[in-house]
mmCIF file of C-alpha atoms and ligand atoms in Angstrom:
data_model
loop_
_atom_site.group_PDB
_atom_site.id
_atom_site.type_symbol
_atom_site.label_atom_id
_atom_site.label_comp_id
_atom_site.label_asym_id
_atom_site.label_seq_id
_atom_site.Cartn_x
_atom_site.Cartn_y
_atom_site.Cartn_z
ATOM 1 C CA MET A 1 0.015 0.015 -0.003
ATOM 2 C CA THR A 2 1.201 3.547 -0.771
ATOM 3 C CA ASP A 3 1.716 5.924 2.160
ATOM 4 C CA ARG A 4 -1.339 7.905 1.083
ATOM 5 C CA LYS A 5 -3.499 4.820 0.871
ATOM 6 C CA SER A 6 -2.509 3.587 4.350
ATOM 7 C CA GLU A 7 -3.031 7.089 5.735
ATOM 8 C CA LEU A 8 -6.567 7.146 4.227
ATOM 9 C CA ALA A 9 -7.194 3.629 5.476
ATOM 10 C CA ASP A 10 -6.140 4.611 9.034
ATOM 11 C CA ASN A 11 -8.285 7.738 8.938
ATOM 12 C CA LEU A 12 -11.316 5.831 7.643
ATOM 13 C CA ALA A 13 -10.864 3.203 10.341
ATOM 14 C CA ARG A 14 -10.871 5.936 12.975
ATOM 15 C CA VAL A 15 -14.041 7.482 11.533
ATOM 16 C CA GLU A 16 -15.649 4.094 11.411
ATOM 17 C CA GLU A 17 -14.777 3.616 15.102
ATOM 18 C CA ARG A 18 -16.404 6.918 15.906
ATOM 19 C CA ILE A 19 -19.527 6.084 14.013
ATOM 20 C CA ASP A 20 -19.697 2.627 15.607
ATOM 21 C CA ALA A 21 -19.324 4.130 19.100
ATOM 22 C CA ALA A 22 -21.903 6.861 18.341
ATOM 23 C CA CYS A 23 -24.391 4.288 17.094
ATOM 24 C CA ALA A 24 -23.823 2.008 20.127
ATOM 25 C CA ALA A 25 -24.239 4.933 22.510
ATOM 26 C CA VAL A 26 -27.826 5.513 21.315
ATOM 27 C CA GLY A 27 -28.821 1.996 20.331
ATOM 28 C CA ARG A 28 -28.724 2.540 16.567
ATOM 29 C CA GLN A 29 -27.534 0.022 13.978
ATOM 30 C CA ARG A 30 -24.439 0.968 11.979
ATOM 31 C CA SER A 31 -26.422 0.094 8.841
ATOM 32 C CA GLU A 32 -28.794 2.997 9.531
ATOM 33 C CA VAL A 33 -25.979 5.491 8.908
ATOM 34 C CA THR A 34 -24.246 6.093 5.563
ATOM 35 C CA LEU A 35 -20.793 7.681 5.453
ATOM 36 C CA ILE A 36 -20.232 10.126 2.630
ATOM 37 C CA VAL A 37 -16.618 11.223 2.234
ATOM 38 C CA VAL A 38 -16.245 14.878 1.184
ATOM 39 C CA THR A 39 -13.328 14.890 -1.271
ATOM 40 C CA LYS A 40 -13.441 18.635 -2.072
ATOM 41 C CA THR A 41 -10.019 20.189 -2.748
ATOM 42 C CA TYR A 42 -8.403 16.686 -2.885
ATOM 43 C CA PRO A 43 -7.341 15.065 -6.198
ATOM 44 C CA ALA A 44 -9.055 12.336 -8.216
ATOM 45 C CA ASP A 45 -6.211 10.063 -7.125
ATOM 46 C CA ASP A 46 -7.509 10.236 -3.586
ATOM 47 C CA VAL A 47 -11.002 9.457 -4.739
ATOM 48 C CA ARG A 48 -9.607 6.403 -6.518
ATOM 49 C CA LEU A 49 -7.757 5.260 -3.369
ATOM 50 C CA LEU A 50 -10.907 5.728 -1.331
ATOM 51 C CA SER A 51 -12.858 3.689 -3.757
ATOM 52 C CA GLU A 52 -10.253 0.892 -3.470
ATOM 53 C CA LEU A 53 -10.719 1.144 0.319
ATOM 54 C CA GLY A 54 -14.440 0.521 -0.067
ATOM 55 C CA VAL A 55 -15.888 4.028 -0.063
ATOM 56 C CA ARG A 56 -19.026 4.227 -2.283
ATOM 57 C CA GLU A 57 -20.309 7.739 -1.624
ATOM 58 C CA VAL A 58 -18.328 10.926 -2.205
ATOM 59 C CA ALA A 59 -19.231 14.577 -2.073
ATOM 60 C CA GLU A 60 -18.004 17.777 -3.739
ATOM 61 C CA ASN A 61 -19.045 21.416 -3.295
ATOM 62 C CA ARG A 62 -17.694 23.193 -6.329
ATOM 63 C CA ASP A 63 -18.574 22.261 -9.887
ATOM 64 C CA GLN A 64 -15.272 23.523 -11.299
ATOM 65 C CA ASP A 65 -13.362 20.954 -9.192
ATOM 66 C CA ALA A 66 -16.017 18.217 -9.157
ATOM 67 C CA ALA A 67 -16.680 17.939 -12.900
ATOM 68 C CA PRO A 68 -13.145 16.965 -13.929
ATOM 69 C CA LYS A 69 -12.799 14.720 -10.912
ATOM 70 C CA ALA A 70 -15.992 12.839 -11.645
ATOM 71 C CA ALA A 71 -14.859 12.580 -15.321
ATOM 72 C CA ALA A 72 -11.576 10.985 -14.177
ATOM 73 C CA CYS A 73 -13.457 8.383 -12.063
ATOM 74 C CA THR A 74 -16.214 7.174 -14.304
ATOM 75 C CA ASP A 75 -14.817 3.638 -14.122
ATOM 76 C CA LEU A 76 -15.450 3.575 -10.307
ATOM 77 C CA LEU A 77 -18.617 2.560 -8.608
ATOM 78 C CA LEU A 78 -19.328 5.789 -6.825
ATOM 79 C CA ARG A 79 -22.339 7.836 -5.942
ATOM 80 C CA TRP A 80 -21.572 11.535 -6.258
ATOM 81 C CA HIS A 81 -23.195 14.009 -3.946
ATOM 82 C CA PHE A 82 -23.177 17.752 -4.588
ATOM 83 C CA VAL A 83 -23.172 19.675 -1.345
ATOM 84 C CA GLY A 84 -22.231 23.274 -2.221
ATOM 85 C CA GLN A 85 -24.127 26.394 -3.051
ATOM 86 C CA LEU A 86 -25.241 25.870 -6.614
ATOM 87 C CA GLN A 87 -25.646 28.621 -9.217
ATOM 88 C CA THR A 88 -28.137 27.988 -11.914
ATOM 89 C CA ASN A 89 -25.417 28.363 -14.620
ATOM 90 C CA LYS A 90 -23.630 25.324 -13.169
ATOM 91 C CA VAL A 91 -26.665 23.123 -12.990
ATOM 92 C CA ARG A 92 -26.328 21.563 -16.444
ATOM 93 C CA SER A 93 -22.797 20.403 -15.608
ATOM 94 C CA VAL A 94 -23.747 19.184 -12.137
ATOM 95 C CA ALA A 95 -26.714 17.207 -13.481
ATOM 96 C CA SER A 96 -24.347 15.312 -15.780
ATOM 97 C CA TYR A 97 -22.386 13.620 -12.956
ATOM 98 C CA ALA A 98 -24.155 14.140 -9.627
ATOM 99 C CA ASP A 99 -26.461 11.451 -8.352
ATOM 100 C CA VAL A 100 -27.589 13.461 -5.394
ATOM 101 C CA VAL A 101 -27.888 17.253 -4.982
ATOM 102 C CA GLN A 102 -28.005 17.995 -1.241
ATOM 103 C CA SER A 103 -28.074 21.816 -1.492
ATOM 104 C CA VAL A 104 -31.478 22.514 -3.095
ATOM 105 C CA ASP A 105 -32.604 25.777 -1.506
ATOM 106 C CA ARG A 106 -34.780 27.736 -3.898
ATOM 107 C CA LYS A 107 -37.494 27.353 -6.509
ATOM 108 C CA ARG A 108 -35.386 28.741 -9.356
ATOM 109 C CA LEU A 109 -32.820 26.047 -8.701
ATOM 110 C CA VAL A 110 -35.532 23.382 -8.655
ATOM 111 C CA ASN A 111 -36.699 24.497 -12.117
ATOM 112 C CA ALA A 112 -33.154 24.597 -13.476
ATOM 113 C CA LEU A 113 -32.256 21.155 -12.073
ATOM 114 C CA SER A 114 -35.404 19.673 -13.466
ATOM 115 C CA THR A 115 -34.751 21.000 -16.958
ATOM 116 C CA ALA A 116 -31.123 19.784 -16.779
ATOM 117 C CA ALA A 117 -32.057 16.376 -15.482
ATOM 118 C CA VAL A 118 -34.676 15.816 -18.199
ATOM 119 C CA ARG A 119 -32.303 16.947 -20.852
ATOM 120 C CA ALA A 120 -29.571 14.623 -19.607
ATOM 121 C CA GLY A 121 -32.024 11.745 -19.325
ATOM 122 C CA ARG A 122 -31.199 11.376 -15.629
ATOM 123 C CA GLU A 123 -33.074 11.284 -12.358
ATOM 124 C CA LEU A 124 -31.568 13.374 -9.584
ATOM 125 C CA ASP A 125 -32.004 12.598 -5.909
ATOM 126 C CA CYS A 126 -32.601 15.953 -4.149
ATOM 127 C CA LEU A 127 -32.262 17.072 -0.541
ATOM 128 C CA LEU A 128 -33.454 20.420 0.675
ATOM 129 C CA GLN A 129 -30.680 22.274 2.520
ATOM 130 C CA VAL A 130 -32.290 23.839 5.592
ATOM 131 C CA ALA A 131 -30.765 27.074 7.009
ATOM 132 C CA LEU A 132 -31.420 26.759 10.711
ATOM 133 C CA ASP A 133 -29.898 30.111 11.344
ATOM 134 C CA ALA A 134 -32.327 31.858 8.984
ATOM 135 C CA GLU A 135 -35.174 33.995 10.168
ATOM 136 C CA SER A 136 -38.205 33.349 8.073
ATOM 137 C CA GLY A 137 -37.503 33.881 4.446
ATOM 138 C CA ASP A 138 -34.123 35.669 4.715
ATOM 139 C CA ALA A 139 -31.844 32.761 3.854
ATOM 140 C CA GLU A 140 -31.382 34.144 0.317
ATOM 141 C CA GLY A 141 -27.751 34.023 -0.720
ATOM 142 C CA ARG A 142 -26.269 32.199 2.175
ATOM 143 C CA GLY A 143 -27.367 28.758 1.156
ATOM 144 C CA GLY A 144 -30.272 26.950 2.666
ATOM 145 C CA VAL A 145 -34.053 27.402 2.713
ATOM 146 C CA ALA A 146 -35.635 28.962 5.794
ATOM 147 C CA PRO A 147 -37.505 26.365 7.909
ATOM 148 C CA ASP A 148 -40.942 27.943 7.177
ATOM 149 C CA ARG A 149 -40.314 27.612 3.410
ATOM 150 C CA VAL A 150 -39.463 23.921 3.430
ATOM 151 C CA ASP A 151 -42.952 22.595 2.725
ATOM 152 C CA GLU A 152 -43.539 24.669 -0.407
ATOM 153 C CA LEU A 153 -40.045 23.900 -1.769
ATOM 154 C CA ALA A 154 -40.544 20.156 -1.049
ATOM 155 C CA ASP A 155 -43.770 20.213 -3.026
ATOM 156 C CA ALA A 156 -41.916 21.912 -5.927
ATOM 157 C CA VAL A 157 -39.243 19.230 -6.024
ATOM 158 C CA ALA A 158 -41.777 16.454 -5.653
ATOM 159 C CA GLU A 159 -43.707 17.828 -8.662
ATOM 160 C CA ALA A 160 -40.667 18.451 -10.821
ATOM 161 C CA GLU A 161 -39.859 16.048 -13.620
ATOM 162 C CA GLY A 162 -36.500 14.385 -13.372
ATOM 163 C CA LEU A 163 -36.140 15.052 -9.610
ATOM 164 C CA ARG A 164 -36.850 12.883 -6.585
ATOM 165 C CA LEU A 165 -37.400 14.421 -3.189
ATOM 166 C CA CYS A 166 -35.247 12.312 -0.867
ATOM 167 C CA GLY A 167 -34.965 14.353 2.366
ATOM 168 C CA LEU A 168 -33.287 17.192 4.197
ATOM 169 C CA MET A 169 -29.746 18.368 4.808
ATOM 170 C CA THR A 170 -28.236 20.930 7.133
ATOM 171 C CA VAL A 171 -24.922 22.335 8.379
ATOM 172 C CA ALA A 172 -24.678 23.140 12.042
ATOM 173 C CA PRO A 173 -25.211 26.915 12.287
ATOM 174 C CA LEU A 174 -22.396 29.166 13.502
ATOM 175 C CA VAL A 175 -24.799 31.969 14.419
ATOM 176 C CA GLY A 176 -28.294 32.227 15.759
ATOM 177 C CA PRO A 177 -30.099 30.170 18.407
ATOM 178 C CA TYR A 178 -28.334 26.871 17.409
ATOM 179 C CA ALA A 179 -24.758 28.273 17.411
ATOM 180 C CA GLY A 180 -22.579 25.885 19.357
ATOM 181 C CA ARG A 181 -25.490 23.469 19.808
ATOM 182 C CA PRO A 182 -25.138 21.001 16.916
ATOM 183 C CA ARG A 183 -27.132 18.279 18.614
ATOM 184 C CA ALA A 184 -30.115 20.605 19.078
ATOM 185 C CA ALA A 185 -29.817 21.770 15.530
ATOM 186 C CA PHE A 186 -29.732 18.174 14.162
ATOM 187 C CA GLU A 187 -32.690 17.207 16.384
ATOM 188 C CA ARG A 188 -34.594 20.057 14.895
ATOM 189 C CA LEU A 189 -33.749 18.885 11.384
ATOM 190 C CA ARG A 190 -34.877 15.407 12.382
ATOM 191 C CA GLU A 191 -38.283 16.801 13.592
ATOM 192 C CA MET A 192 -38.646 18.644 10.346
ATOM 193 C CA SER A 193 -37.918 15.412 8.529
ATOM 194 C CA SER A 194 -40.674 13.626 10.414
ATOM 195 C CA SER A 195 -43.235 16.254 9.468
ATOM 196 C CA LEU A 196 -42.012 16.325 5.876
ATOM 197 C CA ARG A 197 -42.553 12.572 5.605
ATOM 198 C CA VAL A 198 -46.280 12.982 6.363
ATOM 199 C CA ALA A 199 -46.747 14.406 2.863
ATOM 200 C CA HIS A 200 -43.623 12.868 1.315
ATOM 201 C CA PRO A 201 -43.105 9.406 2.863
ATOM 202 C CA THR A 202 -40.055 8.579 0.652
ATOM 203 C CA ALA A 203 -38.104 11.645 1.771
ATOM 204 C CA THR A 204 -36.194 9.620 4.327
ATOM 205 C CA MET A 205 -32.652 10.991 4.139
ATOM 206 C CA VAL A 206 -31.424 13.178 6.997
ATOM 207 C CA SER A 207 -27.980 14.492 6.069
ATOM 208 C CA ALA A 208 -26.188 16.114 8.999
ATOM 209 C CA GLY A 209 -22.850 15.937 10.762
ATOM 210 C CA MET A 210 -19.322 16.630 9.604
ATOM 211 C CA SER A 211 -15.909 15.701 11.005
ATOM 212 C CA SER A 212 -16.386 17.704 14.186
ATOM 213 C CA ASP A 213 -19.999 16.869 15.037
ATOM 214 C CA LEU A 214 -20.761 13.432 13.537
ATOM 215 C CA GLU A 215 -21.480 11.960 16.967
ATOM 216 C CA GLU A 216 -24.210 14.604 17.613
ATOM 217 C CA ALA A 217 -25.667 13.837 14.190
ATOM 218 C CA VAL A 218 -25.821 10.087 14.832
ATOM 219 C CA ALA A 219 -27.441 10.743 18.232
ATOM 220 C CA ALA A 220 -30.018 13.037 16.641
ATOM 221 C CA GLY A 221 -30.983 10.457 14.043
ATOM 222 C CA ALA A 222 -29.040 11.381 10.959
ATOM 223 C CA THR A 223 -29.037 8.859 8.144
ATOM 224 C CA HIS A 224 -26.117 10.403 6.241
ATOM 225 C CA LEU A 225 -22.827 11.933 7.520
ATOM 226 C CA ARG A 226 -20.617 14.106 5.391
ATOM 227 C CA VAL A 227 -17.067 13.765 6.534
ATOM 228 C CA GLY A 228 -14.056 15.489 4.903
ATOM 229 C CA THR A 229 -11.163 16.511 7.101
ATOM 230 C CA ALA A 230 -11.288 13.476 9.415
ATOM 231 C CA VAL A 231 -10.681 11.174 6.407
ATOM 232 C CA LEU A 232 -8.579 13.257 3.988
ATOM 233 C CA GLY A 233 -6.752 15.622 6.317
ATOM 234 C CA VAL A 234 -6.957 19.377 6.893
ATOM 235 C CA ARG A 235 -7.719 20.984 3.560
ATOM 236 C CA PRO A 236 -4.940 22.951 1.874
ATOM 237 C CA ARG A 237 -7.321 25.808 1.220
ATOM 238 C CA LEU A 238 -10.866 26.709 2.208
ATOM 239 C CA GLY A 239 -13.273 24.503 0.340
HETATM 240 C C1 PLP B 1 -16.717 20.552 3.552
HETATM 241 C C2 PLP B 1 -18.114 20.073 3.867
HETATM 242 C C3 PLP B 1 -18.336 19.027 4.754
HETATM 243 C C4 PLP B 1 -17.179 18.224 5.398
HETATM 244 O O1 PLP B 1 -16.628 19.055 6.403
HETATM 245 P P1 PLP B 1 -15.402 18.471 7.307
HETATM 246 O O2 PLP B 1 -15.377 19.382 8.503
HETATM 247 O O3 PLP B 1 -14.192 18.556 6.483
HETATM 248 O O4 PLP B 1 -15.763 17.054 7.672
HETATM 249 C C5 PLP B 1 -19.607 18.637 4.974
HETATM 250 N N1 PLP B 1 -20.649 19.301 4.421
HETATM 251 C C6 PLP B 1 -20.492 20.329 3.611
HETATM 252 C C7 PLP B 1 -21.716 21.010 3.007
HETATM 253 C C8 PLP B 1 -19.250 20.738 3.295
HETATM 254 O O5 PLP B 1 -19.063 21.803 2.470
#
C-alpha cells in the first residue's frame, strides 16, 4: 500500500470507530447510517484510493473541481453528492455527474435542475438544505431554505420532472439560536424530516454531521454523515 493509501485507510478506520461508538451509545444500527466522504480540494487520485478502500459515496461542493474529478473516475462505482451552493449556470454540468444534490434551496434552482435532469435523461435525488440560522425567508444568498419555506419547496421538488425528493440536509449553524449546539440543530432537522414525511413518505434521508460533530448527528438520528477532514486531512485551502 502507498503511504497515502494507508493514511486514508487509518483515517477511515478511525472515523468508522467513531460512527460505531456513536451508534452504540444511542442503540442505533451501524447500517442505519451512511458515510459520505467529502473529497473537495483533494485530487481524483485520492477518490480512486478511497474507492479501493471501499468508499462508495463521495461529495463535492464546487462544480469547477467536481466535474473533472468525476470525469476521471467514471470507471469507479461511486455515488456523487453535490453539497455546495449551486448557481443555476452550473446546474447543467452538475446534473451530468451528480447522483444526489443536497443543496437545493430555492425554487429557481428546482426549475433549473429539473430542466437539466430531463435533458440529460437522468433522475436526480434531491435534498433540501435547511438554514437553521435563517429568520423566516431571509436565507437568500447564504445557502439553505428557511424552515418555514421547506414545505412549499418540497412540493416543488416532488412535482418536478427528473427530480426525486429524498430528504433534508443541514450544516450546524455558526450563528443564531443553534450556534454551538449541533445536537439541538440536528434534532430540529430530524423533527422537520418527520413532518415532511407525512406528505412525502419517501423523503427519508437526513444529512447532518461533519468531522467535528458526527456523534451529535448520529445521536439526533441522521441517516447520512458528510465527513471530509477526518478522512482526508486538513484541507490545503478553504473549500
Ligand atoms: C466541507 C463540507 C463538509 C465536510 O466538512 P469536514 O469538516 O471537512 O468534515 C460537509 N458538508 C458540507 C456541506 C461541506 O461543504
